Structure formats: structure tokens, C-alpha cells
Short mmCIF file of C-alpha atoms in Angstrom, two decimals:
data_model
loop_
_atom_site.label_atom_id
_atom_site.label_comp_id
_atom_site.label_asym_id
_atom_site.label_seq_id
_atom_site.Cartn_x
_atom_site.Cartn_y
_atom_site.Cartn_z
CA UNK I 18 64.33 90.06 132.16
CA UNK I 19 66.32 93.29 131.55
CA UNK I 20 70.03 92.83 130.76
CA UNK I 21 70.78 95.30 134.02
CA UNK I 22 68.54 93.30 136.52
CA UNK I 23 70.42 89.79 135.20
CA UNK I 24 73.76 91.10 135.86
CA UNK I 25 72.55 92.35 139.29
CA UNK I 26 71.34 88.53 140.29
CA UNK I 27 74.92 87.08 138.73
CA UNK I 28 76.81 89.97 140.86
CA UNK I 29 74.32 88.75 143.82
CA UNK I 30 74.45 84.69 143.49
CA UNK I 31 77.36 83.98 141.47
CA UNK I 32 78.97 82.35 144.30
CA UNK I 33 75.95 79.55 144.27
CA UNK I 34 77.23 78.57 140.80
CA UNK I 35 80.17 77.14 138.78
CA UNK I 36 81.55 79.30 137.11
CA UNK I 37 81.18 77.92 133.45
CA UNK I 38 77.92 77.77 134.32
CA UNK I 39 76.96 81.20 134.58
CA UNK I 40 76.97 82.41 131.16
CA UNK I 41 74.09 79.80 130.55
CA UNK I 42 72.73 81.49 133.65
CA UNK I 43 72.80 85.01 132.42
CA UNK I 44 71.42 83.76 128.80
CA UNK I 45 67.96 81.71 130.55
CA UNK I 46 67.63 84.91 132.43
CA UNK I 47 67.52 87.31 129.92
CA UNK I 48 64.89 85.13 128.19
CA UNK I 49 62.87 84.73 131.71
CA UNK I 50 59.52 86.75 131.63
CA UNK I 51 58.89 89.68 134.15
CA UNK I 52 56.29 87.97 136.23
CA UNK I 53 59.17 85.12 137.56
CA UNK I 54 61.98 88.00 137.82
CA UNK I 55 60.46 89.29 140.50
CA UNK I 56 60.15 86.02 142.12
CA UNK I 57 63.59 84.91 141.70
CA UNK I 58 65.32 86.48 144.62
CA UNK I 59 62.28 84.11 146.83
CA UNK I 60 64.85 80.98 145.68
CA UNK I 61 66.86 80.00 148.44
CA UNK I 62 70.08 78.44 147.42
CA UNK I 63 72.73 76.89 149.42
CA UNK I 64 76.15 78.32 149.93
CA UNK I 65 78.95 75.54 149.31
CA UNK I 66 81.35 77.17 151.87
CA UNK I 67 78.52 76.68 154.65
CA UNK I 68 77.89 72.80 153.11
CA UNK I 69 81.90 72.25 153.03
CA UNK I 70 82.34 73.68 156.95
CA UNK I 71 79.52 71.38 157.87
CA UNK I 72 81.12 68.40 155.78
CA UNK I 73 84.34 68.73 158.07
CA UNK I 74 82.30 69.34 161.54
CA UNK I 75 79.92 66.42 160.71
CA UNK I 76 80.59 64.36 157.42
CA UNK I 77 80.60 61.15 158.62
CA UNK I 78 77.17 61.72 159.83
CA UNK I 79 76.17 62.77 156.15
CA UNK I 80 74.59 66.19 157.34
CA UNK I 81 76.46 67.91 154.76
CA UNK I 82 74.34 65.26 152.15
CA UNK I 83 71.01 66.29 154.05
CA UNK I 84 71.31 69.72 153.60
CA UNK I 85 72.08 69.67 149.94
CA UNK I 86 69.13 67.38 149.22
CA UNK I 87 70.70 63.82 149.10
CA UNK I 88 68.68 61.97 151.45
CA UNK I 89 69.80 59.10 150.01
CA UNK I 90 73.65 59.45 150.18
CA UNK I 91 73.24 60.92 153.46
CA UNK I 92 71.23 57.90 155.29
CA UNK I 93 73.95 55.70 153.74
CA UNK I 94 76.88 58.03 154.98
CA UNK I 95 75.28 57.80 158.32
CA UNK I 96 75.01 53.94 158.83
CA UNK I 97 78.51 53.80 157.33
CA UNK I 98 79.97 56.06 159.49
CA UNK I 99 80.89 58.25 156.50
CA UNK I 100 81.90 55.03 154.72
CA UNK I 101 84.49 54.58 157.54
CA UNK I 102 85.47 58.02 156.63
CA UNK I 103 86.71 56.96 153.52
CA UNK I 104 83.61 58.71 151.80
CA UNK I 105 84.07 61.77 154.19
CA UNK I 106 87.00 62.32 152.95
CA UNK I 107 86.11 62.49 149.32
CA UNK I 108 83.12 64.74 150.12
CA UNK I 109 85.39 67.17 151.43
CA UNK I 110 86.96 67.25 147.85
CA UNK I 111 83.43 66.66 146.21
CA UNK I 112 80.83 68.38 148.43
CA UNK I 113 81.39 72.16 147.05
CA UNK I 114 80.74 71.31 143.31
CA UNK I 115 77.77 69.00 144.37
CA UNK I 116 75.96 72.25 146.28
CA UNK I 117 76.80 74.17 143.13
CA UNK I 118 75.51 71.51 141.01
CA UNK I 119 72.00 71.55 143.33
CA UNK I 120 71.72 75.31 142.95
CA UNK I 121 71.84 75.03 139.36
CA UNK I 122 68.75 72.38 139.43
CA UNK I 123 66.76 74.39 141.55
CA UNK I 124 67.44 77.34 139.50
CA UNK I 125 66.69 75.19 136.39
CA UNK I 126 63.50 73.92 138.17
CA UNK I 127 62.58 77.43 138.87
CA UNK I 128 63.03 78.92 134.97
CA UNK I 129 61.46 75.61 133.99
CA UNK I 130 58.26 75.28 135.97
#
């Protein structure tokens, strides 16, 4: 991928990512071939400011856990109430850098596959 067209995606998605992460980013996309370039604006990520609103609407439900891909946690958030909102409340801390983290796999899954 072309050093212009890398920047573009960071400028783009950046928010989707820590931010030590993204020079790791910018270095597996400048060694991504052409033909997956142009398919890596089809990845859908998910914006932690969305997850982190939906954490505080509907934590204790463990929504915010579904969307991000944690069935798991999320079934047990749900017949725990959110832990008796003990565990809500440390998603609200925790939830943002656990979207970022997911983006990252699927991004890694992506250059990977």
C-alpha cells in the first residue's frame, strides 16, 4: 500500500484505535498488497464513543459487551444484572479500550487472512 493511501486510512480510522497502536498500524499497511487496500475501507469497525453511550444507557444488560463481540461477558452481565452494577461500573472505565482493542483484532484478522 502507498505511503499516501495509509496515512489517508489513519487520518480516516484513527479514532477506532489506541493510539500507541497506530504506528504498528501504519507499518502492516504499508506492507499490505494492493488487492486488500482496496478492500479495507469494506471493514466495519466499532466506534468506542457509540459502545461507551450504550454502556451507560444499558450496561447492566451487557449490550455494550454484545456489540463489541463478547457474547460471553455479555450473557453473564445480563443474568447478573451488570454484576449488580458493580461490573457496569467498571465497563464504563473499561469498555472504550476494549472496542479499541476489538478493532485492532479485526484489523489484524483482516491483514492476516
Amino acid at each position: 500500500m502507498e505511503q499516501q493511501k495509509a496515512d489517508m486510512f489513519l487520518m480516516m480510522n484513527s479514532k477506532y484505535f489506541d493510539s500507541n497502536h497506530l504506528y504498528a498500524v501504519k507499518e502492516q499497511l504499508l506492507e499490505l498488497d494492493d488487492s486488500k487496500a482496496s478492500l479495507l475501507s469494506t471493514i466495519q469497525f466499532k466506534d468506542p464513543t457509540v459502545v461507551l453511550i450504550v454502556s451507560l444507557l444499558a450496561g447492566t444488560l451487557g449490550i455494550d459487551r454484545f456489540m463489541i463481540g463478547d457474547t460471553g461477558i455479555g450473557i453473564a452481565k445480563l443474568l447478573t444484572c451488570g454484576g449488580l452494577g458493580i461490573w457496569a461500573i467498571i465497563d464504563l472505565f473499561m469498555i472504550m479500550g476494549a472496542t479499541r482493542d476489538k478493532n485492532m483484532q479485526t484489523l489484524q484478522n483482516f491483514i492476516n487472512s
